[in-house]
Amino acid sequence: MAIFRSASGEGGTEVVLAAGNPYGSRTLVVERDEDSSVAYLCSPDGTVHGAVWLANHRPAPPVVDLARINAGLPLMPRPNTQHPEGRRPLGQLSPLWFEEGDGVALYEDDDLLAVIPGWADMSRGMPGYARDAVGESPFAWALSEALEGLRPRISNARSYWRWRHGEGSWPSFQQFLMGHLDRVLGPAGRYWDASGERLPTVGITERPPHHDRNFTVLSTVGMSCQRMPTVEQWIDKPGAYARIELAVATREDPKDAALLLVWLSQYPWHSVTWLGHGHTAKWYHEPSTFPLGPQYTGVLMQANPPHMPDMSGFAFGGEAVRWLWLSPVTTQALESQRR
């Protein structure tokens, strides 16, 4: 039995809000009928990743109403709602996306109503947090009991998007990072846009051989401008791993190696995942099209590999940025890494 059905707008329900995150990887959908309102965090294919009850609009049942769950949106039982007699329909709703894009705070008339974080998982009994919930239930956990941990995340998100949408934010970041690369790699060569019309904005900078370095280094410019999603689900101290740039060294045509960076530069935000030391990625197309030769089928990512320039010393948002270097690997190497 599913605790929440997929958000579809079928039956007597009404979609009162549908808002996508800036990266196009998640959509917040709020549905209501005459009895209750629920928010869903969905991927573009409609998969529900998180769902949280928001309000009952009629008196609450004394216990969980199984028939109501099977028929549509759930009703919160009386012990778990601050409004056991029900409350009026929701007011004006607006989302505030986390910087990573994997979680969202929902406001009603400028008052925090609910939070569906990136770690919400209905299958593990973690639906999300609601202002009007009491205690913990399969439909919502009390927002008041989680605010101490959530408030800094929400405040950071508000500050980040205010800065990101401000005039000159991207050029200033770009100049800051390019200056760092000038110092550690030498003068820049060509520059390519790797993002097209989609966020996050990312470029690729070419650094030709310089002094005793006899190979070209290509680096992304812009991945570290936003934290990667889901890091805190895997790492105890995510602040040291949440911001990265990618680099690749080559003695061949830099344009070929640049295709690897174009491939992966927006991947964490569009696929809602993260990249770290020791991770591998399999080339998305036929092996014969792999930019560095058909004998390879993917890449291995490494922080601070031997004989590569030291890229440390750059930080953004109070967090150090790590460079992950890409090395081409064969199918056999990919499989051994995964084992």
CSV table of C-alpha atoms in Angstrom, one decimal:
chain,number,residue,atom,x,y,z
A,1,MET,CA,0.0,0.0,0.0
A,2,ALA,CA,1.4,3.4,-1.0
A,3,ILE,CA,1.2,6.1,1.7
A,4,PHE,CA,1.0,8.8,-0.9
A,5,ARG,CA,-0.2,8.3,-4.4
A,6,SER,CA,1.7,9.8,-7.3
A,7,ALA,CA,0.8,13.4,-7.9
A,8,SER,CA,-1.4,13.3,-11.0
A,9,GLY,CA,-4.2,15.7,-10.6
A,10,GLU,CA,-6.7,12.8,-11.2
A,11,GLY,CA,-10.1,12.5,-9.6
A,12,GLY,CA,-11.3,15.4,-7.4
A,13,THR,CA,-7.9,16.9,-6.8
A,14,GLU,CA,-6.7,20.3,-7.9
A,15,VAL,CA,-3.0,21.2,-8.5
A,16,VAL,CA,-2.6,24.6,-6.7
A,17,LEU,CA,1.2,24.9,-7.3
A,18,ALA,CA,3.7,23.3,-9.7
A,19,ALA,CA,7.2,24.9,-9.6
A,20,GLY,CA,10.4,23.5,-10.9
A,21,ASN,CA,13.9,24.0,-9.4
A,22,PRO,CA,16.4,26.2,-11.3
A,23,TYR,CA,18.2,23.1,-12.7
A,24,GLY,CA,15.1,21.4,-14.2
A,25,SER,CA,15.6,18.2,-12.1
A,26,ARG,CA,12.8,18.5,-9.5
A,27,THR,CA,9.3,19.9,-9.4
A,28,LEU,CA,7.3,20.8,-6.3
A,29,VAL,CA,3.6,19.9,-6.8
A,30,VAL,CA,1.0,20.9,-4.3
A,31,GLU,CA,-2.4,19.2,-4.6
A,32,ARG,CA,-5.6,19.6,-2.6
A,33,ASP,CA,-9.2,18.4,-2.6
A,34,GLU,CA,-12.0,19.4,-0.3
A,35,ASP,CA,-10.4,17.4,2.6
A,36,SER,CA,-6.7,17.9,2.6
A,37,SER,CA,-3.6,19.4,0.9
A,38,VAL,CA,-0.3,17.6,0.2
A,39,ALA,CA,3.1,18.6,-1.4
A,40,TYR,CA,5.1,16.3,-3.6
A,41,LEU,CA,8.7,16.5,-4.7
A,42,CYS,CA,8.9,14.9,-8.2
A,43,SER,CA,11.5,14.2,-10.9
A,44,PRO,CA,10.6,15.1,-14.5
A,45,ASP,CA,9.3,11.6,-15.2
A,46,GLY,CA,6.8,11.9,-12.4
A,47,THR,CA,8.6,9.8,-9.8
A,48,VAL,CA,7.8,11.0,-6.3
A,49,HIS,CA,10.9,11.5,-4.1
A,50,GLY,CA,9.3,13.1,-1.2
A,51,ALA,CA,5.8,13.9,-0.1
A,52,VAL,CA,4.4,15.8,3.0
A,53,TRP,CA,1.0,16.4,4.3
A,54,LEU,CA,0.2,20.1,4.7
A,55,ALA,CA,-3.3,20.5,6.1
A,56,ASN,CA,-6.7,18.9,6.8
A,57,HIS,CA,-9.7,20.9,5.6
A,58,ARG,CA,-12.2,19.0,7.7
A,59,PRO,CA,-12.2,17.4,11.1
A,60,ALA,CA,-9.4,14.8,11.5
A,61,PRO,CA,-10.2,11.1,11.9
A,62,PRO,CA,-9.2,9.6,15.3
A,63,VAL,CA,-6.8,7.2,13.5
A,64,VAL,CA,-5.3,6.7,10.1
A,65,ASP,CA,-8.1,6.5,7.5
A,66,LEU,CA,-6.9,3.7,5.2
A,67,ALA,CA,-9.8,4.1,2.7
A,68,ARG,CA,-8.8,7.8,2.4
A,69,ILE,CA,-5.2,6.9,1.6
A,70,ASN,CA,-6.2,4.4,-1.0
A,71,ALA,CA,-8.6,6.8,-2.6
A,72,GLY,CA,-6.2,9.8,-2.8
A,73,LEU,CA,-4.7,12.3,-0.5
A,74,PRO,CA,-4.2,11.3,3.1
A,75,LEU,CA,-5.9,12.9,6.1
A,76,MET,CA,-3.7,13.4,9.2
A,77,PRO,CA,-5.2,11.7,12.2
A,78,ARG,CA,-6.3,13.8,15.2
A,79,PRO,CA,-3.2,13.2,17.5
A,80,ASN,CA,-0.8,14.4,14.8
A,81,THR,CA,-2.3,17.7,13.7
A,82,GLN,CA,-2.3,21.1,15.4
A,83,HIS,CA,-5.8,21.8,13.8
A,84,PRO,CA,-7.9,18.7,14.7
A,85,GLU,CA,-11.0,20.5,13.5
A,86,GLY,CA,-9.4,21.3,10.1
A,87,ARG,CA,-8.4,24.6,8.7
A,88,ARG,CA,-9.2,26.9,5.7
A,89,PRO,CA,-7.6,26.3,2.3
A,90,LEU,CA,-4.0,27.3,2.0
A,91,GLY,CA,-3.1,30.9,1.2
A,92,GLN,CA,-0.5,32.1,-1.3
A,93,LEU,CA,2.2,29.5,-1.8
A,94,SER,CA,5.8,30.1,-2.9
A,95,PRO,CA,8.8,27.7,-2.9
A,96,LEU,CA,12.4,28.4,-1.9
A,97,TRP,CA,14.7,25.8,-3.4
A,98,PHE,CA,17.9,24.7,-1.6
A,99,GLU,CA,21.1,25.8,-3.3
A,100,GLU,CA,21.6,22.2,-4.4
A,101,GLY,CA,18.1,21.9,-5.9
A,102,ASP,CA,17.3,18.6,-4.2
A,103,GLY,CA,15.2,20.1,-1.4
A,104,VAL,CA,12.7,22.9,-1.0
A,105,ALA,CA,11.0,25.0,1.6
A,106,LEU,CA,7.4,25.9,1.0
A,107,TYR,CA,5.9,29.2,2.3
A,108,GLU,CA,2.3,30.2,2.9
A,109,ASP,CA,1.9,33.9,2.8
A,110,ASP,CA,5.6,34.4,3.8
A,111,ASP,CA,5.2,31.9,6.7
A,112,LEU,CA,7.3,28.7,6.5
A,113,LEU,CA,4.7,25.9,5.9
A,114,ALA,CA,6.8,22.8,5.1
A,115,VAL,CA,10.2,21.5,4.1
A,116,ILE,CA,10.9,18.6,1.9
A,117,PRO,CA,14.7,18.1,2.2
A,118,GLY,CA,16.8,16.1,-0.3
A,119,TRP,CA,17.0,13.3,2.3
A,120,ALA,CA,13.2,12.8,2.4
A,121,ASP,CA,12.4,9.1,1.7
A,122,MET,CA,8.9,7.8,2.1
A,123,SER,CA,10.2,4.2,1.9
A,124,ARG,CA,12.2,4.8,5.1
A,125,GLY,CA,9.4,6.7,6.8
A,126,MET,CA,10.9,10.2,6.3
A,127,PRO,CA,8.2,12.2,4.4
A,128,GLY,CA,9.2,15.7,5.2
A,129,TYR,CA,8.4,18.4,7.7
A,130,ALA,CA,5.1,20.3,8.1
A,131,ARG,CA,4.3,23.3,10.3
A,132,ASP,CA,0.9,21.9,11.4
A,133,ALA,CA,2.2,18.4,12.1
A,134,VAL,CA,2.6,17.1,15.6
A,135,GLY,CA,5.2,14.5,16.4
A,136,GLU,CA,6.2,12.0,13.7
A,137,SER,CA,3.8,10.2,11.4
A,138,PRO,CA,4.1,8.5,7.9
A,139,PHE,CA,2.6,11.7,6.4
A,140,ALA,CA,4.7,14.5,8.1
A,141,TRP,CA,7.1,15.2,10.9
A,142,ALA,CA,6.7,18.3,13.1
A,143,LEU,CA,8.6,21.2,11.5
A,144,SER,CA,9.1,22.9,14.9
A,145,GLU,CA,11.2,20.0,16.1
A,146,ALA,CA,13.6,20.2,13.1
A,147,LEU,CA,13.9,24.0,12.7
A,148,GLU,CA,17.2,24.3,14.6
A,149,GLY,CA,18.9,22.2,11.9
A,150,LEU,CA,16.8,23.4,8.9
A,151,ARG,CA,16.9,27.1,9.6
A,152,PRO,CA,20.6,27.7,8.6
A,153,ARG,CA,20.0,25.7,5.4
A,154,ILE,CA,16.9,27.8,4.5
A,155,SER,CA,18.7,31.1,5.4
A,156,ASN,CA,21.7,30.1,3.2
A,157,ALA,CA,19.3,29.2,0.3
A,158,ARG,CA,17.6,32.6,0.5
A,159,SER,CA,21.0,34.4,0.6
A,160,TYR,CA,22.4,32.3,-2.2
A,161,TRP,CA,19.5,32.9,-4.7
A,162,ARG,CA,19.4,36.6,-3.8
A,163,TRP,CA,23.1,36.8,-4.7
A,164,ARG,CA,22.8,34.5,-7.8
A,165,HIS,CA,20.0,36.5,-9.3
A,166,GLY,CA,21.7,39.8,-8.6
A,167,GLU,CA,23.4,41.8,-11.3
A,168,GLY,CA,27.0,40.8,-11.9
A,169,SER,CA,27.0,37.7,-9.7
A,170,TRP,CA,28.2,35.3,-12.4
A,171,PRO,CA,30.9,37.6,-14.0
A,172,SER,CA,32.3,38.3,-10.5
A,173,PHE,CA,32.5,34.6,-9.7
A,174,GLN,CA,34.0,33.8,-13.1
A,175,GLN,CA,36.7,36.5,-12.7
A,176,PHE,CA,37.5,35.3,-9.2
A,177,LEU,CA,38.0,31.7,-10.3
A,178,MET,CA,39.9,32.5,-13.5
A,179,GLY,CA,42.3,34.6,-11.4
A,180,HIS,CA,43.0,31.6,-9.2
A,181,LEU,CA,43.7,29.5,-12.2
A,182,ASP,CA,46.0,32.1,-13.7
A,183,ARG,CA,48.1,31.9,-10.5
A,184,VAL,CA,48.3,28.1,-10.4
A,185,LEU,CA,48.3,27.2,-14.1
A,186,GLY,CA,49.5,30.2,-16.0
A,187,PRO,CA,47.7,32.3,-18.7
A,188,ALA,CA,44.5,31.2,-20.2
A,189,GLY,CA,44.0,30.1,-23.8
A,190,ARG,CA,40.5,29.4,-25.2
A,191,TYR,CA,37.3,29.4,-23.3
A,192,TRP,CA,34.1,27.4,-24.1
A,193,ASP,CA,30.6,27.6,-22.7
A,194,ALA,CA,29.5,24.2,-21.4
A,195,SER,CA,26.0,25.0,-20.2
A,196,GLY,CA,24.0,26.4,-23.1
A,197,GLU,CA,20.8,27.9,-21.8
A,198,ARG,CA,20.5,25.7,-18.7
A,199,LEU,CA,21.7,26.3,-15.1
A,200,PRO,CA,24.2,25.8,-13.6
A,201,THR,CA,26.3,28.1,-15.7
A,202,VAL,CA,29.6,26.4,-16.5
A,203,GLY,CA,32.5,27.2,-18.8
A,204,ILE,CA,35.7,25.4,-19.7
A,205,THR,CA,39.1,27.2,-19.6
A,206,GLU,CA,42.1,26.0,-21.5
A,207,ARG,CA,45.6,26.4,-20.0
A,208,PRO,CA,48.4,25.7,-22.5
A,209,PRO,CA,51.8,24.3,-21.4
A,210,HIS,CA,53.5,26.8,-19.0
A,211,HIS,CA,57.1,26.8,-17.6
A,212,ASP,CA,58.0,23.2,-16.8
A,213,ARG,CA,54.5,21.8,-17.4
A,214,ASN,CA,54.5,20.3,-20.9
A,215,PHE,CA,50.8,19.5,-21.1
A,216,THR,CA,47.6,21.4,-21.4
A,217,VAL,CA,45.2,21.6,-18.5
A,218,LEU,CA,41.4,22.1,-19.0
A,219,SER,CA,39.3,23.1,-16.1
A,220,THR,CA,35.6,23.7,-15.6
A,221,VAL,CA,34.6,27.2,-14.3
A,222,GLY,CA,31.4,27.4,-12.4
A,223,MET,CA,30.6,24.0,-10.9
A,224,SER,CA,31.7,25.2,-7.5
A,225,CYS,CA,29.3,28.2,-7.7
A,226,GLN,CA,26.6,25.9,-6.3
A,227,ARG,CA,26.9,23.0,-3.9
A,228,MET,CA,26.3,19.5,-5.3
A,229,PRO,CA,23.1,17.6,-4.2
A,230,THR,CA,23.0,14.7,-1.8
A,231,VAL,CA,26.5,15.0,-0.4
A,232,GLU,CA,25.2,15.1,3.2
A,233,GLN,CA,23.6,11.7,2.7
A,234,TRP,CA,27.0,10.1,2.2
A,235,ILE,CA,29.5,12.3,3.9
A,236,ASP,CA,29.6,13.2,7.6
A,237,LYS,CA,31.2,16.7,6.9
A,238,PRO,CA,29.8,17.6,3.5
A,239,GLY,CA,31.2,21.1,3.6
A,240,ALA,CA,34.6,19.8,2.5
A,241,TYR,CA,33.2,17.9,-0.5
A,242,ALA,CA,30.2,19.8,-1.7
A,243,ARG,CA,32.0,22.2,-4.1
A,244,ILE,CA,34.1,20.9,-6.9
A,245,GLU,CA,35.5,21.7,-10.3
A,246,LEU,CA,36.7,19.1,-12.8
A,247,ALA,CA,40.1,19.1,-14.6
A,248,VAL,CA,41.8,17.0,-17.3
A,249,ALA,CA,45.3,17.0,-18.6
A,250,THR,CA,46.2,16.3,-22.3
A,251,ARG,CA,49.0,16.5,-24.8
A,252,GLU,CA,46.5,15.9,-27.6
A,253,ASP,CA,43.9,18.3,-29.1
A,254,PRO,CA,42.4,20.1,-26.1
A,255,LYS,CA,39.0,20.2,-27.8
A,256,ASP,CA,38.7,16.4,-27.5
A,257,ALA,CA,39.4,16.4,-23.8
A,258,ALA,CA,37.1,19.4,-23.3
A,259,LEU,CA,34.2,17.1,-24.4
A,260,LEU,CA,34.6,15.1,-21.2
A,261,LEU,CA,34.1,18.3,-19.1
A,262,VAL,CA,31.1,19.3,-21.2
A,263,TRP,CA,29.6,15.8,-20.5
A,264,LEU,CA,30.0,16.0,-16.7
A,265,SER,CA,29.9,19.7,-15.8
A,266,GLN,CA,26.2,19.9,-15.2
A,267,TYR,CA,25.6,16.2,-14.3
A,268,PRO,CA,25.3,16.5,-10.5
A,269,TRP,CA,22.5,19.0,-10.6
A,270,HIS,CA,20.6,17.5,-13.5
A,271,SER,CA,20.9,13.9,-12.1
A,272,VAL,CA,20.6,15.0,-8.5
A,273,THR,CA,23.8,13.3,-7.3
A,274,TRP,CA,27.4,14.1,-6.5
A,275,LEU,CA,30.9,13.5,-7.8
A,276,GLY,CA,33.8,12.7,-5.6
A,277,HIS,CA,37.3,11.1,-5.4
A,278,GLY,CA,37.3,7.5,-6.7
A,279,HIS,CA,34.0,7.9,-8.5
A,280,THR,CA,33.7,6.6,-12.1
A,281,ALA,CA,31.4,7.6,-14.9
A,282,LYS,CA,30.6,5.5,-18.0
A,283,TRP,CA,30.5,7.4,-21.3
A,284,TYR,CA,26.9,8.0,-22.3
A,285,HIS,CA,27.3,7.1,-26.0
A,286,GLU,CA,28.9,4.4,-28.1
A,287,PRO,CA,32.5,3.6,-27.0
A,288,SER,CA,33.7,4.4,-30.5
A,289,THR,CA,32.8,8.1,-29.9
A,290,PHE,CA,34.8,8.4,-26.6
A,291,PRO,CA,36.8,11.6,-27.1
A,292,LEU,CA,40.1,10.1,-26.0
A,293,GLY,CA,39.9,6.9,-28.0
A,294,PRO,CA,37.6,3.9,-28.5
A,295,GLN,CA,39.8,1.8,-26.2
A,296,TYR,CA,38.2,3.7,-23.2
A,297,THR,CA,34.6,3.7,-22.0
A,298,GLY,CA,34.6,6.1,-19.1
A,299,VAL,CA,36.6,8.1,-16.6
A,300,LEU,CA,37.9,7.9,-13.1
A,301,MET,CA,37.9,10.9,-10.9
A,302,GLN,CA,40.7,11.6,-8.5
A,303,ALA,CA,41.6,14.4,-6.1
A,304,ASN,CA,45.3,15.4,-6.0
A,305,PRO,CA,46.7,12.7,-8.3
A,306,PRO,CA,50.4,12.5,-8.6
A,307,HIS,CA,52.2,14.7,-11.1
A,308,MET,CA,49.3,17.1,-11.5
A,309,PRO,CA,49.3,20.8,-10.5
A,310,ASP,CA,48.2,21.7,-7.0
A,311,MET,CA,44.9,23.4,-7.5
A,312,SER,CA,44.1,24.1,-3.9
A,313,GLY,CA,43.5,27.5,-2.4
A,314,PHE,CA,40.2,28.5,-3.9
A,315,ALA,CA,37.0,28.7,-1.8
A,316,PHE,CA,33.5,29.9,-2.3
A,317,GLY,CA,30.6,30.3,0.1
A,318,GLY,CA,33.0,29.7,3.0
A,319,GLU,CA,33.8,26.2,1.7
A,320,ALA,CA,37.0,24.9,0.0
A,321,VAL,CA,36.7,23.9,-3.6
A,322,ARG,CA,38.2,20.5,-4.6
A,323,TRP,CA,39.4,19.8,-8.1
A,324,LEU,CA,38.7,16.2,-9.4
A,325,TRP,CA,41.0,15.1,-12.2
A,326,LEU,CA,39.5,12.9,-15.0
A,327,SER,CA,41.5,9.9,-16.3
A,328,PRO,CA,40.2,7.7,-19.1
A,329,VAL,CA,39.6,4.1,-18.1
A,330,THR,CA,38.7,0.9,-19.9
A,331,THR,CA,35.6,-1.2,-19.4
A,332,GLN,CA,37.6,-3.7,-17.2
A,333,ALA,CA,38.8,-0.8,-15.1
A,334,LEU,CA,35.3,0.6,-14.7
A,335,GLU,CA,34.0,-2.8,-13.5
A,336,SER,CA,36.9,-3.3,-11.0
A,337,GLN,CA,36.3,0.1,-9.5
A,338,ARG,CA,32.6,-0.6,-9.0
A,339,ARG,CA,33.4,-3.9,-7.3
